């Protein structure tokens, strides 16, 4: 198995965590989001959408992080990371959809100005805009243009912060009657939310969910897992984590004021 991924991408971190939970061996190819390598000719031959991650298994190519995890669980995990009863199964799928459709885009508006924008603003503006215009998805194009121009002052950031808060509140409500998001036992829904909780911590913005007691408790349990430590936290170098934390703390009041 070959995983095309990026260290700071929450979607890639989710897949790495799943691979480690299943004790699977894989080869990893780092694709630079900072330099827009995901839009290069060689990578778009693998995934025309230019998104990460991609899992390549022989001739099979899977390009959606949730689909990758479900494939791995079905093929190698005896479905142990998905609940067996129908009610819990439906709830987990609903949570996965919420994370993919709302939490991920919202969090991207927080991560992109901090982790990707600094590289693009060092380029000639015409080159940076040309790279963004090569994104196949027009909505992503427009969002990244806005984030490039305005950084954390972009309207998308405020919307992202409020959406993040709203979803964490919903997840907090779910967790009040459950041990894990996946039900009685740890599973894919917990893996799926883990990188987005770590995203806030790595920038020193934990107060975005500090009043959500059940979410805080979940994050504490996730943080103790080896798959989280190695697949999520350690995927970003110690030097980069220190840089992110310093930049995040410098902008902490601005971000928290958007709640």
XYZ file of N, CA and C in Angstrom:
777
model
N 0.841 -1.198 0.000
C 0.000 0.000 0.000
C 0.872 1.244 0.000
N 0.462 2.230 -0.794
C 1.182 3.497 -0.869
C 0.214 4.625 -0.539
N 0.595 5.461 0.423
C -0.243 6.590 0.832
C 0.413 7.887 0.390
N -0.288 8.640 -0.445
C 0.148 9.974 -0.832
C -0.502 10.947 0.151
N 0.316 11.681 0.901
C -0.254 12.477 1.981
C 0.578 13.722 2.242
N 0.122 14.496 3.234
C 0.839 15.683 3.666
C 0.783 15.737 5.191
N 1.877 16.160 5.794
C 1.994 16.096 7.250
C 0.933 16.892 7.985
N 0.576 18.092 7.480
C -0.320 18.964 8.237
C -1.794 18.765 7.903
N -2.092 17.976 6.882
C -3.481 17.786 6.459
C -4.253 16.914 7.455
N -5.364 17.419 8.032
C -6.167 16.600 8.938
C -6.703 15.319 8.277
N -7.076 15.411 6.999
C -7.579 14.218 6.298
C -6.504 13.141 6.228
N -5.256 13.561 5.970
C -4.153 12.605 5.907
C -3.838 12.047 7.290
N -3.911 12.907 8.294
C -3.666 12.450 9.664
C -4.693 11.399 10.074
N -5.933 11.605 9.641
C -6.998 10.640 9.951
C -6.655 9.267 9.384
N -6.212 9.237 8.141
C -5.886 7.960 7.491
C -4.673 7.319 8.157
N -3.666 8.115 8.489
C -2.490 7.554 9.165
C -2.866 6.955 10.516
N -3.757 7.624 11.232
C -4.202 7.103 12.525
C -4.942 5.778 12.341
N -5.784 5.708 11.329
C -6.520 4.472 11.040
C -5.563 3.336 10.673
N -4.577 3.632 9.847
C -3.581 2.620 9.455
C -2.845 2.074 10.672
N -2.521 2.959 11.602
C -1.802 2.519 12.799
C -2.707 1.732 13.748
N -3.976 2.119 13.841
C -4.911 1.353 14.670
C -5.049 -0.079 14.146
N -4.945 -0.245 12.839
C -5.084 -1.563 12.221
C -3.741 -2.273 12.069
N -2.667 -1.630 12.551
C -1.319 -2.213 12.495
C -0.904 -2.591 11.073
N -1.192 -1.708 10.129
C -0.889 -1.976 8.724
C 0.425 -1.317 8.311
N 1.148 -2.004 7.463
C 2.394 -1.478 6.912
C 2.103 -0.781 5.595
N 2.689 0.370 5.405
C 2.442 1.122 4.185
C 3.645 1.993 3.847
N 3.726 2.395 2.593
C 4.754 3.311 2.127
C 4.112 4.685 1.984
N 4.769 5.732 2.505
C 4.179 7.064 2.462
C 4.962 7.979 1.535
N 4.231 8.707 0.689
C 4.830 9.692 -0.209
C 4.314 11.068 0.198
N 5.215 11.938 0.633
C 4.835 13.284 1.058
C 4.610 14.170 -0.164
N 3.435 14.805 -0.206
C 3.080 15.713 -1.301
C 2.925 17.110 -0.701
N 3.702 18.056 -1.167
C 3.716 19.391 -0.572
C 2.473 20.190 -0.936
N 1.691 20.534 0.080
C 0.574 21.462 -0.124
C 1.085 22.898 -0.155
N 2.155 23.139 0.577
C 2.718 24.481 0.649
C 3.198 24.952 -0.726
N 3.775 24.048 -1.499
C 4.257 24.385 -2.836
C 3.286 23.949 -3.932
N 2.085 23.548 -3.505
C 1.022 23.133 -4.437
C 1.454 21.960 -5.325
N 2.255 21.055 -4.742
C 2.664 19.870 -5.484
C 1.468 18.983 -5.815
N 0.407 19.135 -5.021
C -0.814 18.358 -5.284
C -1.491 18.767 -6.587
N -1.073 19.904 -7.161
C -1.625 20.358 -8.443
C -0.654 20.120 -9.597
N 0.447 19.418 -9.306
C 1.445 19.135 -10.335
C 0.918 18.095 -11.319
N 1.530 18.050 -12.475
C 1.104 17.112 -13.528
C 1.210 15.674 -13.061
N 2.309 15.331 -12.384
C 2.500 13.942 -11.988
C 1.451 13.501 -10.972
N 1.100 14.422 -10.038
C 0.128 14.017 -9.025
C -1.286 13.970 -9.593
N -1.619 14.900 -10.470
C -2.983 14.915 -11.029
C -3.229 13.736 -11.973
N -2.169 13.055 -12.382
C -2.350 11.800 -13.113
C -2.869 10.718 -12.166
N -2.498 10.838 -10.901
C -2.966 9.887 -9.885
C -4.355 10.279 -9.404
N -4.518 11.575 -9.098
C -5.806 12.088 -8.630
C -6.103 13.410 -9.333
N -6.924 13.388 -10.381
C -7.223 14.600 -11.149
C -7.798 15.745 -10.314
N -8.438 15.413 -9.182
C -9.007 16.456 -8.328
C -7.932 17.231 -7.566
N -6.726 16.670 -7.482
C -5.633 17.343 -6.798
C -5.780 17.397 -5.295
N -6.569 16.493 -4.717
C -6.781 16.481 -3.273
C -5.970 15.369 -2.613
N -5.775 15.522 -1.328
C -5.081 14.532 -0.514
C -6.009 14.077 0.609
N -5.816 12.840 1.072
C -4.832 11.835 0.671
C -5.334 10.964 -0.477
N -4.423 10.122 -0.964
C -4.763 9.066 -1.917
C -4.094 7.786 -1.441
N -4.856 6.701 -1.436
C -4.295 5.386 -1.129
C -4.250 4.569 -2.412
N -3.078 4.051 -2.712
C -2.904 3.222 -3.907
C -2.614 1.800 -3.463
N -3.486 0.878 -3.874
C -3.320 -0.538 -3.555
C -3.349 -1.293 -4.876
N -2.172 -1.728 -5.328
C -2.057 -2.345 -6.662
C -2.613 -1.362 -7.695
N -3.651 -1.749 -8.426
C -4.217 -0.864 -9.443
C -5.372 -0.009 -8.909
N -5.719 -0.201 -7.657
C -6.841 0.538 -7.065
C -6.342 1.862 -6.483
N -7.079 2.944 -6.790
C -6.755 4.267 -6.259
C -7.997 4.810 -5.543
N -7.838 5.130 -4.249
C -8.946 5.665 -3.449
C -8.534 7.063 -2.988
N -9.396 8.057 -3.241
C -8.970 9.441 -3.038
C -9.767 10.229 -2.003
N -10.607 9.598 -1.250
C -11.378 10.272 -0.204
C -10.991 9.656 1.133
N -10.683 10.498 2.128
C -10.142 9.983 3.390
C -11.102 9.031 4.104
N -12.391 9.354 4.117
C -13.358 8.466 4.771
C -13.496 7.154 3.999
N -13.529 7.247 2.678
C -13.602 6.024 1.863
C -12.361 5.161 2.056
N -11.213 5.821 2.193
C -9.976 5.069 2.441
C -10.080 4.310 3.755
N -10.514 5.001 4.809
C -10.624 4.359 6.128
C -11.627 3.207 6.109
N -12.775 3.417 5.464
C -13.781 2.353 5.393
C -13.255 1.158 4.601
N -12.498 1.425 3.560
C -11.883 0.347 2.776
C -10.906 -0.440 3.651
N -10.055 0.270 4.391
C -9.074 -0.395 5.243
C -9.747 -1.232 6.323
N -10.815 -0.697 6.906
C -11.537 -1.416 7.956
C -12.188 -2.676 7.396
N -12.780 -2.545 6.216
C -13.447 -3.690 5.605
C -12.456 -4.770 5.180
N -11.325 -4.341 4.633
C -10.350 -5.307 4.103
C -9.434 -5.889 5.167
N -9.132 -5.091 6.208
C -8.091 -5.509 7.140
C -8.492 -5.461 8.613
N -9.640 -4.897 8.908
C -9.961 -4.686 10.314
C -11.119 -5.486 10.849
N -11.647 -6.417 10.036
C -12.807 -7.191 10.472
C -13.927 -6.289 10.989
N -14.008 -5.067 10.401
C -15.024 -4.076 10.773
C -14.993 -3.713 12.256
N -13.833 -3.897 12.909
C -13.764 -3.661 14.354
C -13.852 -2.185 14.721
N -13.603 -1.284 13.782
C -13.677 0.145 14.074
C -15.023 0.748 13.685
N -15.947 -0.098 13.251
C -17.313 0.341 12.960
C -18.277 -0.486 13.797
N -19.333 0.127 14.350
C -20.275 -0.609 15.204
C -21.062 -1.643 14.405
N -21.448 -2.703 15.084
C -22.179 -3.777 14.410
C -23.692 -3.563 14.432
N -24.210 -2.852 15.449
C -25.666 -2.660 15.496
C -26.070 -1.504 14.588
N -27.248 -1.621 14.001
C -27.682 -0.692 12.960
C -27.819 0.747 13.455
N -28.361 0.932 14.645
C -28.580 2.284 15.161
C -27.253 3.037 15.324
N -26.260 2.363 15.917
C -24.949 2.988 16.108
C -24.255 3.211 14.770
N -24.444 2.262 13.851
C -23.836 2.371 12.524
C -24.346 3.619 11.803
N -25.645 3.842 11.889
C -26.252 5.022 11.249
C -25.741 6.308 11.898
N -25.620 6.299 13.234
C -25.136 7.475 13.957
C -23.688 7.797 13.567
N -22.856 6.771 13.464
C -21.456 6.973 13.085
C -21.361 7.547 11.679
N -22.137 6.998 10.748
C -22.116 7.517 9.376
C -22.570 8.971 9.323
N -23.548 9.312 10.162
C -24.012 10.692 10.234
C -22.908 11.606 10.768
N -22.168 11.132 11.771
C -21.061 11.907 12.336
C -19.942 12.079 11.313
N -19.634 11.020 10.579
C -18.591 11.093 9.544
C -18.966 12.111 8.476
N -20.240 12.132 8.089
C -20.705 13.091 7.079
C -20.605 14.516 7.603
N -20.950 14.712 8.885
C -20.864 16.039 9.498
C -19.418 16.547 9.489
N -18.494 15.664 9.808
C -17.077 16.030 9.835
C -16.578 16.358 8.425
N -16.927 15.525 7.468
C -16.440 15.720 6.099
C -17.052 16.948 5.433
N -18.338 17.129 5.600
C -19.044 18.176 4.859
C -18.994 19.553 5.522
N -18.869 19.579 6.853
C -18.913 20.879 7.529
C -17.649 21.182 8.338
N -17.184 20.219 9.142
C -16.039 20.500 9.994
C -14.756 20.667 9.183
N -14.554 19.819 8.183
C -13.317 19.925 7.407
C -13.195 21.262 6.672
N -14.219 21.686 5.910
C -14.099 23.001 5.246
C -13.920 24.150 6.235
N -14.615 24.068 7.380
C -14.487 25.124 8.392
C -13.060 25.174 8.934
N -12.507 24.016 9.243
C -11.154 23.962 9.794
C -10.108 24.363 8.770
N -10.385 24.088 7.495
C -9.447 24.486 6.441
C -9.268 25.993 6.414
N -10.323 26.730 6.770
C -10.246 28.197 6.805
C -9.370 28.685 7.953
N -9.104 27.833 8.942
C -8.214 28.166 10.040
C -6.786 27.693 9.749
N -6.670 26.494 9.195
C -5.353 25.912 8.930
C -4.643 26.597 7.767
N -5.379 26.883 6.694
C -4.765 27.385 5.463
C -4.012 28.706 5.674
N -4.608 29.704 6.342
C -3.859 30.957 6.540
C -2.605 30.783 7.393
N -2.621 29.776 8.286
C -1.501 29.574 9.202
C -0.395 28.711 8.597
N -0.770 27.706 7.812
C 0.210 26.712 7.356
C 0.571 26.818 5.877
N -0.336 27.313 5.047
C -0.104 27.336 3.595
C 0.169 28.750 3.086
N -0.614 29.709 3.542
C -0.493 31.086 3.050
C 0.925 31.654 3.156
N 1.665 31.409 4.265
C 3.007 31.997 4.355
C 3.923 31.635 3.194
N 3.738 30.430 2.636
C 4.568 30.013 1.503
C 4.148 30.733 0.221
N 2.846 30.920 0.040
C 2.360 31.530 -1.194
C 2.636 33.027 -1.249
N 2.597 33.708 -0.104
C 2.820 35.153 -0.139
C 4.294 35.485 -0.387
N 5.169 34.478 -0.271
C 6.575 34.688 -0.606
C 6.812 34.578 -2.118
N 5.842 34.006 -2.839
C 5.950 33.903 -4.293
C 5.548 35.223 -4.948
N 5.861 35.346 -6.228
C 5.306 36.449 -7.002
C 3.797 36.266 -7.028
N 3.054 37.354 -6.878
C 1.597 37.247 -6.748
C 0.951 36.563 -7.943
N 1.459 36.833 -9.144
C 0.889 36.203 -10.346
C 1.066 34.691 -10.314
N 2.217 34.235 -9.824
C 2.485 32.795 -9.746
C 1.576 32.135 -8.715
N 1.431 32.788 -7.553
C 0.578 32.237 -6.493
C -0.866 32.132 -6.957
N -1.365 33.175 -7.622
C -2.741 33.160 -8.118
C -2.918 32.124 -9.217
N -1.905 31.948 -10.057
C -1.989 30.942 -11.120
C -2.098 29.540 -10.537
N -1.378 29.293 -9.453
C -1.463 27.986 -8.793
C -2.867 27.752 -8.245
N -3.413 28.774 -7.596
C -4.760 28.639 -7.032
C -5.791 28.444 -8.141
N -5.619 29.139 -9.259
C -6.560 29.017 -10.372
C -6.528 27.647 -11.031
N -5.455 26.895 -10.778
C -5.364 25.545 -11.354
C -6.125 24.508 -10.534
N -6.698 24.930 -9.391
C -7.525 24.021 -8.577
C -8.798 23.698 -9.353
N -9.118 22.434 -9.567
C -10.309 22.072 -10.352
C -11.624 22.544 -9.734
N -11.697 22.559 -8.416
C -12.934 22.924 -7.721
C -13.020 24.446 -7.568
N -14.026 25.068 -8.199
C -14.154 26.528 -8.198
C -14.377 27.074 -6.784
N -15.123 26.363 -5.963
C -15.387 26.835 -4.598
C -14.088 26.896 -3.790
N -13.248 25.881 -3.929
C -11.954 25.891 -3.249
C -11.069 27.004 -3.784
N -11.122 27.218 -5.083
C -10.378 28.319 -5.703
C -10.718 29.656 -5.049
N -12.007 29.955 -5.019
C -12.464 31.246 -4.492
C -12.096 31.410 -3.024
N -12.252 30.332 -2.261
C -11.939 30.404 -0.832
C -10.450 30.682 -0.624
N -9.596 29.990 -1.388
C -8.158 30.176 -1.210
C -7.684 31.540 -1.703
N -8.305 32.073 -2.739
C -7.980 33.435 -3.182
C -8.276 34.430 -2.060
N -9.430 34.267 -1.443
C -9.836 35.156 -0.359
C -8.892 35.040 0.836
N -8.530 33.804 1.186
C -7.626 33.572 2.309
C -6.220 34.073 1.994
N -5.814 33.974 0.734
C -4.500 34.482 0.337
C -4.433 35.999 0.512
N -5.474 36.681 0.094
C -5.497 38.140 0.150
C -5.623 38.671 1.580
N -6.481 38.041 2.387
C -6.830 38.623 3.686
C -6.321 37.843 4.896
N -5.832 36.637 4.709
C -5.351 35.853 5.841
C -6.443 35.633 6.877
N -6.109 35.786 8.151
C -7.080 35.571 9.224
C -8.155 36.652 9.285
N -8.000 37.711 8.479
C -9.025 38.754 8.426
C -10.108 38.444 7.394
N -9.963 37.332 6.678
C -10.954 36.948 5.670
C -12.274 36.572 6.334
N -13.374 36.892 5.674
C -14.703 36.543 6.198
C -14.837 35.040 6.413
N -14.186 34.250 5.549
C -14.264 32.787 5.654
C -13.734 32.290 6.994
N -12.782 33.003 7.560
C -12.205 32.573 8.840
C -13.229 32.696 9.958
N -13.944 33.819 9.994
C -14.978 34.023 11.009
C -16.067 32.955 10.889
N -16.486 32.693 9.661
C -17.485 31.647 9.422
C -16.933 30.288 9.859
N -15.651 30.045 9.563
C -15.021 28.782 9.939
C -14.983 28.582 11.437
N -14.615 29.636 12.173
C -14.554 29.550 13.640
C -15.934 29.234 14.214
N -16.948 29.931 13.731
C -18.296 29.726 14.265
C -18.852 28.348 13.900
N -18.521 27.875 12.708
C -18.955 26.533 12.310
C -18.249 25.481 13.156
N -16.958 25.671 13.377
C -16.186 24.766 14.223
C -16.813 24.675 15.614
N -17.120 25.827 16.188
C -17.746 25.860 17.503
C -19.091 25.139 17.504
N -19.897 25.393 16.490
C -21.220 24.785 16.399
C -21.132 23.263 16.343
N -20.185 22.774 15.558
C -20.048 21.319 15.414
C -19.506 20.700 16.696
N -18.566 21.359 17.342
C -18.050 20.824 18.604
C -19.151 20.775 19.670
N -20.037 21.747 19.641
C -21.175 21.732 20.577
C -22.099 20.556 20.284
N -22.325 20.283 19.005
C -23.158 19.138 18.622
C -22.505 17.827 19.039
N -21.203 17.721 18.804
C -20.473 16.517 19.192
C -20.497 16.351 20.707
N -20.394 17.449 21.429
C -20.445 17.413 22.894
C -21.774 16.835 23.372
N -22.858 17.237 22.720
C -24.184 16.717 23.066
C -24.263 15.218 22.812
N -23.714 14.763 21.671
C -23.716 13.329 21.352
C -22.973 12.534 22.427
N -21.851 13.092 22.867
C -20.967 12.352 23.773
C -21.479 12.260 25.200
N -22.446 13.061 25.552
C -22.915 13.064 26.938
C -23.531 11.735 27.342
N -24.019 10.989 26.369
C -24.632 9.689 26.671
C -23.803 8.529 26.140
N -22.569 8.815 25.698
C -21.743 7.759 25.110
C -20.306 7.874 25.613
N -19.629 6.762 25.616
C -18.213 6.736 25.992
C -17.350 7.256 24.848
N -17.728 6.856 23.634
C -17.010 7.271 22.427
C -18.014 7.747 21.387
N -17.550 8.507 20.397
C -18.435 8.922 19.303
C -18.934 7.727 18.513
N -18.159 6.653 18.552
C -18.541 5.448 17.825
C -19.441 4.532 18.639
N -19.782 4.916 19.869
C -20.644 4.094 20.717
C -19.920 3.684 21.980
N -20.043 2.417 22.343
C -19.408 1.926 23.571
C -17.909 1.723 23.423
N -17.463 1.556 22.183
C -16.036 1.309 21.952
C -15.465 2.312 20.963
N -14.153 2.486 21.043
C -13.438 3.384 20.145
C -13.614 2.949 18.694
N -13.720 3.940 17.776
C -13.896 3.573 16.373
C -13.609 4.718 15.421
N -14.089 4.566 14.202
C -13.743 5.486 13.127
C -14.220 6.914 13.374
N -15.375 7.095 13.992
C -15.859 8.451 14.247
C -14.893 9.208 15.156
N -14.286 8.494 16.103
C -13.317 9.116 17.010
C -12.025 9.450 16.269
N -11.601 8.554 15.398
C -10.428 8.802 14.560
C -10.663 10.025 13.684
N -11.869 10.121 13.138
C -12.180 11.188 12.181
C -12.130 12.576 12.813
N -12.527 12.694 14.076
C -12.559 14.013 14.720
C -11.210 14.383 15.347
N -10.374 13.388 15.604
C -9.120 13.615 16.324
C -8.229 14.704 15.717
N -7.963 14.702 14.391
C -7.066 15.732 13.844
C -7.605 17.150 13.977
N -8.918 17.301 14.013
C -9.510 18.638 14.101
C -9.437 19.189 15.522
N -9.386 18.303 16.501
C -9.145 18.726 17.877
C -7.667 19.098 18.044
N -6.794 18.301 17.448
C -5.363 18.584 17.509
C -5.028 19.887 16.787
N -5.759 20.203 15.717
C -5.527 21.447 14.983
C -5.637 22.650 15.911
N -6.664 22.660 16.762
C -6.830 23.764 17.700
C -5.710 23.790 18.728
N -5.316 22.615 19.190
C -4.255 22.561 20.200
C -2.930 23.034 19.618
N -2.641 22.654 18.366
C -1.326 22.996 17.824
C -1.139 24.501 17.620
N -2.257 25.247 17.557
C -2.163 26.698 17.449
C -2.446 27.412 18.781
N -2.677 26.628 19.850
C -2.968 27.232 21.146
C -4.363 27.798 21.241
N -5.287 27.214 20.470
C -6.667 27.715 20.427
C -7.637 26.738 21.085
N -7.186 26.010 22.093
C -8.040 25.003 22.729
C -9.307 25.594 23.321
N -9.303 26.892 23.614
C -10.493 27.514 24.202
C -11.674 27.518 23.236
N -11.437 27.185 21.984
C -12.547 27.062 21.044
C -13.505 25.948 21.461
N -12.996 24.962 22.234
C -13.889 23.889 22.684
C -13.716 23.577 24.168
N -13.021 24.450 24.919
C -12.724 24.150 26.331
C -13.960 24.076 27.219
N -15.074 24.687 26.771
C -16.299 24.627 27.568
C -17.153 23.413 27.222
N -16.687 22.603 26.285
C -17.394 21.370 25.893
C -16.751 20.207 26.651
N -17.256 19.949 27.845
C -16.598 19.002 28.762
C -16.434 17.609 28.162
N -17.446 17.130 27.450
C -17.373 15.784 26.877
C -16.345 15.720 25.748
N -16.237 16.807 24.978
C -15.238 16.861 23.907
C -13.836 16.901 24.503
N -13.653 17.683 25.557
C -12.358 17.745 26.244
C -11.976 16.365 26.762
N -12.942 15.664 27.321
C -12.683 14.307 27.834
C -12.304 13.355 26.689
N -13.009 13.467 25.579
C -12.696 12.634 24.416
C -11.282 12.926 23.930
N -10.925 14.201 23.840
C -9.600 14.567 23.342
C -8.500 14.032 24.250
N -8.745 14.043 25.550
C -7.773 13.503 26.506
C -7.551 12.011 26.255
N -8.634 11.289 26.008
C -8.508 9.847 25.747
C -7.826 9.584 24.412
N -8.157 10.377 23.413
C -7.522 10.224 22.101
C -6.024 10.498 22.186
N -5.668 11.510 22.966
C -4.269 11.930 23.057
C -3.371 10.868 23.664
N -3.952 9.922 24.395
C -3.153 8.869 25.033
C -2.909 7.679 24.114
N -3.577 7.648 22.958
C -3.447 6.509 22.056
C -2.176 6.638 21.214
N -1.483 5.518 21.051
C -0.248 5.509 20.260
C -0.509 5.944 18.822
N -1.649 5.528 18.258
C -1.967 5.879 16.878
C -2.124 7.382 16.701
N -2.622 8.052 17.740
C -2.778 9.505 17.700
C -1.416 10.183 17.829
N -0.618 9.717 18.778
C 0.694 10.324 18.995
C 1.572 10.226 17.756
N 1.526 9.057 17.090
C 2.421 8.836 15.957
C 1.803 9.271 14.624
N 0.493 9.040 14.476
C -0.143 9.316 13.191
C -0.629 10.735 13.018
N -0.849 11.447 14.147
C -1.369 12.813 14.084
C -0.329 13.814 14.575
N 0.060 13.696 15.851
C 0.972 14.688 16.435
C 2.355 14.621 15.796
N 2.953 13.434 15.779
C 4.333 13.302 15.298
C 4.460 13.425 13.786
N 3.326 13.468 13.080
C 3.401 13.647 11.630
C 3.933 15.044 11.290
N 3.769 15.983 12.226
C 4.300 17.339 12.078
C 5.571 17.420 12.924
N 6.659 17.886 12.344
C 7.932 17.936 13.057
C 7.841 18.813 14.300
N 8.699 18.533 15.276
C 8.722 19.311 16.513
C 8.998 20.786 16.210
N 9.871 21.048 15.257
C 10.186 22.430 14.881
C 8.963 23.136 14.304
N 8.249 22.424 13.439
C 7.040 23.008 12.832
C 5.952 23.206 13.885
N 5.808 22.271 14.815
C 4.809 22.414 15.869
C 5.099 23.649 16.720
N 6.373 23.872 17.022
C 6.752 25.039 17.819
C 6.443 26.329 17.065
N 6.687 26.322 15.758
C 6.401 27.498 14.930
C 4.907 27.770 14.870
N 4.116 26.712 14.674
C 2.657 26.856 14.631
C 2.127 27.420 15.948
N 2.647 26.893 17.054
C 2.155 27.320 18.361
C 2.462 28.806 18.593
N 3.663 29.228 18.214
C 4.032 30.637 18.394
C 3.144 31.544 17.544
N 2.918 31.176 16.291
C 2.066 31.978 15.411
C 0.619 31.967 15.896
N 0.187 30.800 16.349
C -1.187 30.685 16.827
C -1.445 31.530 18.059
N -0.512 31.506 18.998
C -0.678 32.291 20.222
C -0.678 33.792 19.924
N 0.084 34.176 18.889
C 0.123 35.591 18.506
C -1.218 36.056 17.954
N -2.001 35.112 17.429
C -3.300 35.452 16.840
C -4.471 34.908 17.650
N -4.178 34.432 18.858
C -5.197 33.770 19.670
C -6.404 34.667 19.949
N -6.176 35.882 20.397
C -7.286 36.762 20.758
C -8.175 37.068 19.552
N -7.556 37.248 18.399
C -8.315 37.527 17.182
C -9.236 36.365 16.845
N -8.680 35.145 16.888
C -9.465 33.962 16.530
C -10.582 33.726 17.541
N -10.269 33.803 18.839
C -11.277 33.526 19.858
C -12.382 34.581 19.865
N -12.074 35.791 19.436
C -13.100 36.843 19.394
C -14.156 36.575 18.337
N -13.879 35.646 17.429
C -14.824 35.337 16.339
C -15.868 34.315 16.749
N -15.734 33.730 17.939
C -16.645 32.665 18.363
C -18.096 33.152 18.382
